[in-house]
PDB file of C-alpha atoms in Angstrom:
ATOM      1  CA  UNK A   1      22.144 -15.837  -0.042  1.00 55.00           C
ATOM      2  CA  UNK A   2      25.050 -14.516   2.043  1.00 59.00           C
ATOM      3  CA  UNK A   3      25.131 -11.588   4.463  1.00 56.00           C
ATOM      4  CA  UNK A   4      26.628  -9.153   1.958  1.00 64.00           C
ATOM      5  CA  UNK A   5      23.816  -9.892  -0.538  1.00 65.00           C
ATOM      6  CA  UNK A   6      21.176  -9.259   2.139  1.00 65.00           C
ATOM      7  CA  UNK A   7      22.870  -5.985   3.066  1.00 70.00           C
ATOM      8  CA  UNK A   8      22.939  -4.952  -0.597  1.00 72.00           C
ATOM      9  CA  UNK A   9      19.181  -5.569  -0.938  1.00 70.00           C
ATOM     10  CA  UNK A  10      18.536  -3.581   2.244  1.00 77.00           C
ATOM     11  CA  UNK A  11      20.611  -0.594   1.149  1.00 79.00           C
ATOM     12  CA  UNK A  12      18.795  -0.504  -2.206  1.00 86.00           C
ATOM     13  CA  UNK A  13      15.348  -0.204  -0.571  1.00 91.00           C
ATOM     14  CA  UNK A  14      15.832   0.506   3.162  1.00 94.00           C
ATOM     15  CA  UNK A  15      12.533   2.313   3.800  1.00 96.00           C
ATOM     16  CA  UNK A  16      10.498  -0.494   2.248  1.00 96.00           C
ATOM     17  CA  UNK A  17      12.151  -3.208   4.327  1.00 95.00           C
ATOM     18  CA  UNK A  18      11.661  -1.203   7.514  1.00 96.00           C
ATOM     19  CA  UNK A  19       7.982  -0.727   6.599  1.00 96.00           C
ATOM     20  CA  UNK A  20       7.625  -4.456   5.930  1.00 96.00           C
ATOM     21  CA  UNK A  21       8.963  -5.227   9.394  1.00 96.00           C
ATOM     22  CA  UNK A  22       6.728  -2.674  11.131  1.00 97.00           C
ATOM     23  CA  UNK A  23       3.619  -3.842   9.230  1.00 97.00           C
ATOM     24  CA  UNK A  24       4.350  -7.455  10.137  1.00 97.00           C
ATOM     25  CA  UNK A  25       4.868  -6.712  13.828  1.00 97.00           C
ATOM     26  CA  UNK A  26       1.817  -4.449  14.217  1.00 97.00           C
ATOM     27  CA  UNK A  27      -0.440  -6.839  12.296  1.00 97.00           C
ATOM     28  CA  UNK A  28       0.624  -9.846  14.370  1.00 97.00           C
ATOM     29  CA  UNK A  29      -0.002  -7.860  17.573  1.00 97.00           C
ATOM     30  CA  UNK A  30      -3.477  -7.095  16.221  1.00 96.00           C
ATOM     31  CA  UNK A  31      -4.114 -10.788  15.506  1.00 96.00           C
ATOM     32  CA  UNK A  32      -3.171 -11.687  19.081  1.00 96.00           C
ATOM     33  CA  UNK A  33      -5.141  -8.859  20.709  1.00 96.00           C
ATOM     34  CA  UNK A  34      -8.488  -8.032  19.095  1.00 94.00           C
ATOM     35  CA  UNK A  35      -9.090  -5.045  21.383  1.00 95.00           C
ATOM     36  CA  UNK A  36      -5.821  -3.558  20.164  1.00 96.00           C
ATOM     37  CA  UNK A  37      -6.780  -4.345  16.569  1.00 96.00           C
ATOM     38  CA  UNK A  38     -10.027  -2.368  16.803  1.00 95.00           C
ATOM     39  CA  UNK A  39      -8.138   0.573  18.294  1.00 96.00           C
ATOM     40  CA  UNK A  40      -5.797   0.594  15.286  1.00 96.00           C
ATOM     41  CA  UNK A  41      -8.211   0.410  12.360  1.00 95.00           C
ATOM     42  CA  UNK A  42      -9.522   3.452  10.500  1.00 94.00           C
ATOM     43  CA  UNK A  43     -12.904   4.311  12.037  1.00 95.00           C
ATOM     44  CA  UNK A  44     -13.844   7.692  10.530  1.00 96.00           C
ATOM     45  CA  UNK A  45     -16.327   8.588  13.243  1.00 96.00           C
ATOM     46  CA  UNK A  46     -13.720   8.039  15.977  1.00 96.00           C
ATOM     47  CA  UNK A  47     -11.217  10.173  14.060  1.00 97.00           C
ATOM     48  CA  UNK A  48     -13.634  13.117  13.859  1.00 96.00           C
ATOM     49  CA  UNK A  49     -15.648  12.721  17.073  1.00 95.00           C
ATOM     50  CA  UNK A  50     -12.868  11.548  19.414  1.00 95.00           C
ATOM     51  CA  UNK A  51      -9.944  13.170  17.568  1.00 96.00           C
ATOM     52  CA  UNK A  52      -8.182   9.804  17.231  1.00 96.00           C
ATOM     53  CA  UNK A  53      -6.020  11.011  14.354  1.00 96.00           C
ATOM     54  CA  UNK A  54      -3.419   8.317  14.994  1.00 96.00           C
ATOM     55  CA  UNK A  55      -5.780   5.825  13.304  1.00 96.00           C
ATOM     56  CA  UNK A  56      -4.825   7.262   9.909  1.00 95.00           C
ATOM     57  CA  UNK A  57      -1.325   5.842  10.377  1.00 95.00           C
ATOM     58  CA  UNK A  58      -2.058   2.723  12.432  1.00 96.00           C
ATOM     59  CA  UNK A  59      -4.732   1.496  10.007  1.00 94.00           C
ATOM     60  CA  UNK A  60      -2.028   1.327   7.340  1.00 95.00           C
ATOM     61  CA  UNK A  61      -0.040  -1.059   9.552  1.00 95.00           C
ATOM     62  CA  UNK A  62      -2.822  -3.378  10.746  1.00 94.00           C
ATOM     63  CA  UNK A  63      -4.114  -6.004   8.312  1.00 92.00           C
ATOM     64  CA  UNK A  64      -7.417  -7.855   8.644  1.00 87.00           C
ATOM     65  CA  UNK A  65      -6.070 -11.424   8.754  1.00 89.00           C
ATOM     66  CA  UNK A  66      -3.001 -13.517   8.006  1.00 92.00           C
ATOM     67  CA  UNK A  67      -3.744 -13.906   4.280  1.00 88.00           C
ATOM     68  CA  UNK A  68      -4.316 -10.154   3.970  1.00 86.00           C
ATOM     69  CA  UNK A  69      -0.991  -9.534   5.704  1.00 93.00           C
ATOM     70  CA  UNK A  70       0.936 -12.032   3.548  1.00 93.00           C
ATOM     71  CA  UNK A  71      -0.555 -10.619   0.349  1.00 88.00           C
ATOM     72  CA  UNK A  72       0.397  -7.067   1.311  1.00 92.00           C
ATOM     73  CA  UNK A  73       3.883  -8.082   2.456  1.00 95.00           C
ATOM     74  CA  UNK A  74       4.376  -9.755  -0.921  1.00 90.00           C
ATOM     75  CA  UNK A  75       3.210  -6.635  -2.751  1.00 89.00           C
ATOM     76  CA  UNK A  76       5.468  -4.455  -0.619  1.00 94.00           C
ATOM     77  CA  UNK A  77       8.368  -6.692  -1.613  1.00 91.00           C
ATOM     78  CA  UNK A  78       7.527  -6.846  -5.322  1.00 86.00           C
ATOM     79  CA  UNK A  79       6.427  -3.289  -6.063  1.00 89.00           C
ATOM     80  CA  UNK A  80       7.675  -1.040  -3.270  1.00 93.00           C
ATOM     81  CA  UNK A  81      11.260  -2.315  -3.186  1.00 93.00           C
ATOM     82  CA  UNK A  82      11.489  -1.844  -6.942  1.00 92.00           C
ATOM     83  CA  UNK A  83       9.917   1.606  -6.818  1.00 94.00           C
ATOM     84  CA  UNK A  84      12.325   2.761  -4.111  1.00 96.00           C
ATOM     85  CA  UNK A  85      15.319   1.284  -5.958  1.00 94.00           C
ATOM     86  CA  UNK A  86      14.262   2.813  -9.305  1.00 93.00           C
ATOM     87  CA  UNK A  87      13.747   6.240  -7.738  1.00 95.00           C
ATOM     88  CA  UNK A  88      17.188   5.880  -6.152  1.00 94.00           C
ATOM     89  CA  UNK A  89      18.740   5.451  -9.601  1.00 92.00           C
ATOM     90  CA  UNK A  90      17.084   8.685 -10.731  1.00 88.00           C
ATOM     91  CA  UNK A  91      17.735  10.859  -7.678  1.00 88.00           C
ATOM     92  CA  UNK A  92      19.976  10.920  -4.568  1.00 90.00           C
ATOM     93  CA  UNK A  93      16.724  11.351  -2.617  1.00 92.00           C
ATOM     94  CA  UNK A  94      15.081   8.212  -3.969  1.00 94.00           C
ATOM     95  CA  UNK A  95      14.081   6.803  -0.580  1.00 95.00           C
ATOM     96  CA  UNK A  96      12.557  10.127   0.446  1.00 96.00           C
ATOM     97  CA  UNK A  97      10.641  10.296  -2.838  1.00 97.00           C
ATOM     98  CA  UNK A  98       9.404   6.759  -2.267  1.00 97.00           C
ATOM     99  CA  UNK A  99       8.203   7.652   1.230  1.00 97.00           C
ATOM    100  CA  UNK A 100       6.454  10.720  -0.214  1.00 97.00           C
ATOM    101  CA  UNK A 101       4.557   8.585  -2.745  1.00 97.00           C
ATOM    102  CA  UNK A 102       3.697   6.000  -0.082  1.00 97.00           C
ATOM    103  CA  UNK A 103       2.452   8.673   2.341  1.00 97.00           C
ATOM    104  CA  UNK A 104       0.494  10.473  -0.396  1.00 96.00           C
ATOM    105  CA  UNK A 105      -1.477   7.334  -1.211  1.00 95.00           C
ATOM    106  CA  UNK A 106      -2.136   6.729   2.478  1.00 96.00           C
ATOM    107  CA  UNK A 107      -3.128  10.296   3.372  1.00 96.00           C
ATOM    108  CA  UNK A 108      -5.327  11.032   0.356  1.00 95.00           C
ATOM    109  CA  UNK A 109      -7.197   7.748   0.708  1.00 94.00           C
ATOM    110  CA  UNK A 110      -7.687   8.256   4.455  1.00 95.00           C
ATOM    111  CA  UNK A 111      -8.799  11.873   4.089  1.00 96.00           C
ATOM    112  CA  UNK A 112     -11.456  11.042   1.483  1.00 94.00           C
ATOM    113  CA  UNK A 113     -12.668   7.976   3.392  1.00 94.00           C
ATOM    114  CA  UNK A 114     -13.010  10.029   6.598  1.00 96.00           C
ATOM    115  CA  UNK A 115     -14.819  12.854   4.791  1.00 95.00           C
ATOM    116  CA  UNK A 116     -17.247  10.448   3.121  1.00 93.00           C
ATOM    117  CA  UNK A 117     -17.997   8.130   6.039  1.00 93.00           C
ATOM    118  CA  UNK A 118     -17.521  10.005   9.321  1.00 93.00           C
ATOM    119  CA  UNK A 119     -21.259   9.884  10.052  1.00 93.00           C
ATOM    120  CA  UNK A 120     -21.402   6.084   9.729  1.00 92.00           C
ATOM    121  CA  UNK A 121     -20.687   4.381  13.064  1.00 92.00           C
ATOM    122  CA  UNK A 122     -20.498   0.915  11.491  1.00 90.00           C
ATOM    123  CA  UNK A 123     -17.928   1.909   8.851  1.00 91.00           C
ATOM    124  CA  UNK A 124     -14.296   0.816   9.352  1.00 91.00           C
ATOM    125  CA  UNK A 125     -11.425  -0.154   7.112  1.00 90.00           C
ATOM    126  CA  UNK A 126      -7.817  -1.242   7.517  1.00 90.00           C
ATOM    127  CA  UNK A 127      -4.796  -2.586   5.662  1.00 87.00           C
ATOM    128  CA  UNK A 128      -1.600  -1.565   3.910  1.00 89.00           C
ATOM    129  CA  UNK A 129      -2.984  -1.991   0.415  1.00 84.00           C
ATOM    130  CA  UNK A 130      -4.140   1.628   0.005  1.00 88.00           C
ATOM    131  CA  UNK A 131      -0.604   2.987   0.230  1.00 94.00           C
ATOM    132  CA  UNK A 132       0.704  -0.006  -1.736  1.00 92.00           C
ATOM    133  CA  UNK A 133      -1.673   0.897  -4.548  1.00 90.00           C
ATOM    134  CA  UNK A 134      -0.209   4.402  -4.556  1.00 94.00           C
ATOM    135  CA  UNK A 135       3.286   2.948  -4.884  1.00 94.00           C
ATOM    136  CA  UNK A 136       2.207   0.394  -7.459  1.00 90.00           C
ATOM    137  CA  UNK A 137       0.712   2.980  -9.778  1.00 91.00           C
ATOM    138  CA  UNK A 138       3.672   5.266  -9.126  1.00 93.00           C
ATOM    139  CA  UNK A 139       5.978   2.443 -10.199  1.00 92.00           C
ATOM    140  CA  UNK A 140       3.845   1.819 -13.280  1.00 89.00           C
ATOM    141  CA  UNK A 141       4.499   5.428 -14.314  1.00 90.00           C
ATOM    142  CA  UNK A 142       8.205   5.372 -13.455  1.00 91.00           C
ATOM    143  CA  UNK A 143       8.971   2.014 -15.112  1.00 86.00           C
ATOM    144  CA  UNK A 144       6.021   0.924 -17.320  1.00 81.00           C
ATOM    145  CA  UNK A 145       7.976  -1.740 -19.230  1.00 78.00           C
ATOM    146  CA  UNK A 146       9.418  -3.501 -16.174  1.00 74.00           C
ATOM    147  CA  UNK A 147       8.473  -7.206 -16.207  1.00 71.00           C
ATOM    148  CA  UNK A 148       6.507  -7.850 -13.020  1.00 67.00           C
ATOM    149  CA  UNK A 149       5.919 -11.589 -13.465  1.00 64.00           C
ATOM    150  CA  UNK A 150       5.513 -14.487 -15.868  1.00 63.00           C
ATOM    151  CA  UNK A 151       2.078 -16.125 -15.995  1.00 60.00           C
ATOM    152  CA  UNK A 152       1.150 -19.448 -17.628  1.00 65.00           C
ATOM    153  CA  UNK A 153      -0.284 -19.032 -21.155  1.00 62.00           C
ATOM    154  CA  UNK A 154      -0.144 -15.206 -20.895  1.00 63.00           C
ATOM    155  CA  UNK A 155       3.633 -15.033 -20.512  1.00 65.00           C
ATOM    156  CA  UNK A 156       5.391 -11.840 -19.430  1.00 68.00           C
ATOM    157  CA  UNK A 157       3.291  -9.283 -17.543  1.00 66.00           C
ATOM    158  CA  UNK A 158       4.567  -5.714 -17.911  1.00 71.00           C
ATOM    159  CA  UNK A 159       4.409  -3.292 -15.015  1.00 71.00           C
ATOM    160  CA  UNK A 160       1.818  -1.172 -16.794  1.00 71.00           C
ATOM    161  CA  UNK A 161      -0.647  -4.057 -16.322  1.00 71.00           C
ATOM    162  CA  UNK A 162       0.543  -5.113 -12.858  1.00 66.00           C
ATOM    163  CA  UNK A 163      -1.885  -2.872 -10.992  1.00 65.00           C
ATOM    164  CA  UNK A 164      -4.840  -4.339 -12.879  1.00 70.00           C
ATOM    165  CA  UNK A 165      -3.783  -7.866 -11.931  1.00 69.00           C
ATOM    166  CA  UNK A 166      -3.462  -6.858  -8.265  1.00 65.00           C
ATOM    167  CA  UNK A 167      -6.890  -5.191  -8.272  1.00 68.00           C
ATOM    168  CA  UNK A 168      -8.480  -8.365  -9.672  1.00 71.00           C
ATOM    169  CA  UNK A 169      -6.746 -10.474  -6.997  1.00 68.00           C
ATOM    170  CA  UNK A 170      -7.971  -8.159  -4.215  1.00 63.00           C
ATOM    171  CA  UNK A 171     -11.560  -8.147  -5.507  1.00 66.00           C
ATOM    172  CA  UNK A 172     -11.637 -11.946  -5.775  1.00 69.00           C
ATOM    173  CA  UNK A 173     -10.117 -12.290  -2.309  1.00 63.00           C
ATOM    174  CA  UNK A 174     -12.621  -9.859  -0.802  1.00 60.00           C
ATOM    175  CA  UNK A 175     -15.586 -11.651  -2.363  1.00 65.00           C
ATOM    176  CA  UNK A 176     -14.352 -15.077  -1.329  1.00 64.00           C
ATOM    177  CA  UNK A 177     -13.607 -14.062   2.267  1.00 58.00           C
ATOM    178  CA  UNK A 178     -16.474 -11.518   2.510  1.00 55.00           C
ATOM    179  CA  UNK A 179     -14.030  -9.322   4.452  1.00 53.00           C
ATOM    180  CA  UNK A 180     -15.668  -5.914   4.902  1.00 55.00           C
ATOM    181  CA  UNK A 181     -12.503  -4.325   6.292  1.00 55.00           C
ATOM    182  CA  UNK A 182     -10.776  -4.763   2.921  1.00 60.00           C
ATOM    183  CA  UNK A 183     -11.952  -1.724   1.010  1.00 67.00           C
ATOM    184  CA  UNK A 184     -11.659  -1.225  -2.760  1.00 72.00           C
ATOM    185  CA  UNK A 185     -12.715   2.418  -2.407  1.00 81.00           C
ATOM    186  CA  UNK A 186      -9.651   2.917  -0.194  1.00 85.00           C
ATOM    187  CA  UNK A 187      -7.472   1.254  -2.851  1.00 83.00           C
ATOM    188  CA  UNK A 188      -8.756   3.571  -5.568  1.00 85.00           C
ATOM    189  CA  UNK A 189      -8.040   6.761  -3.636  1.00 90.00           C
ATOM    190  CA  UNK A 190      -4.619   5.416  -2.623  1.00 92.00           C
ATOM    191  CA  UNK A 191      -3.778   4.832  -6.276  1.00 90.00           C
ATOM    192  CA  UNK A 192      -4.815   8.400  -7.151  1.00 92.00           C
ATOM    193  CA  UNK A 193      -2.632   9.785  -4.347  1.00 95.00           C
ATOM    194  CA  UNK A 194       0.367   7.826  -5.579  1.00 95.00           C
ATOM    195  CA  UNK A 195      -0.138   8.932  -9.178  1.00 93.00           C
ATOM    196  CA  UNK A 196      -0.387  12.610  -8.210  1.00 95.00           C
ATOM    197  CA  UNK A 197       2.737  12.468  -6.022  1.00 97.00           C
ATOM    198  CA  UNK A 198       4.743  10.633  -8.706  1.00 95.00           C
ATOM    199  CA  UNK A 199       3.846  13.159 -11.395  1.00 94.00           C
ATOM    200  CA  UNK A 200       4.712  16.081  -9.109  1.00 94.00           C
ATOM    201  CA  UNK A 201       8.096  14.534  -8.277  1.00 94.00           C
ATOM    202  CA  UNK A 202       8.800  13.491 -11.873  1.00 92.00           C
ATOM    203  CA  UNK A 203       6.883  15.761 -14.281  1.00 91.00           C
ATOM    204  CA  UNK A 204       9.060  14.501 -17.134  1.00 88.00           C
ATOM    205  CA  UNK A 205       6.839  11.390 -17.169  1.00 85.00           C
ATOM    206  CA  UNK A 206       4.046  13.512 -18.663  1.00 80.00           C
ATOM    207  CA  UNK A 207       6.358  14.566 -21.459  1.00 75.00           C
ATOM    208  CA  UNK A 208       7.111  10.921 -22.198  1.00 61.00           C
ATOM    209  CA  UNK A 209       3.417  10.033 -22.237  1.00 55.00           C
ATOM    210  CA  UNK A 210       2.622  12.882 -24.634  1.00 50.00           C
ATOM    211  CA  UNK A 211       5.522  11.867 -26.847  1.00 48.00           C
TER     212      UNK A 211
END
């Protein structure tokens, strides 16, 4: 892969690649400094009691461990780059639309989590997968027939089923690692936020579904 090819990939999905870099750097810093890590994660009680609103954003950048980080970086690359590129083919503001969908998943998930758990001192969560879920389900709506991957025996996996595969992987990973900071409730609300934002930006999708 030459320099011009790399530049072409970057220009197709610039926001995603910048996010991938920031997530990687912040997560690694959290691995190396546990005190920093616990200042970054989403702790609803600290957000409400101590007004540490920055945690809403930093929790999206800090992943629980190396495998969690690598999984989310992979999903950013597979789903978010394609969502940003696809939106760019539909609108001159594709990258801005992508960022809107990403932020909607993040903010809705965080707001509901904070509202539900701000009285629980022991409750915390972190990771990029909430906003990724928003983008993934947004991409499923924008390009449902896109081939996400090829699996043995099953064959081609269409985008419309990609989110289900990712959810299964996350649940299995969480159970195997018993990682409490990886939160399926957060994923669900992130997906809802992404769906809502995508339909607001592209209401024609509803027409296609009805048709």
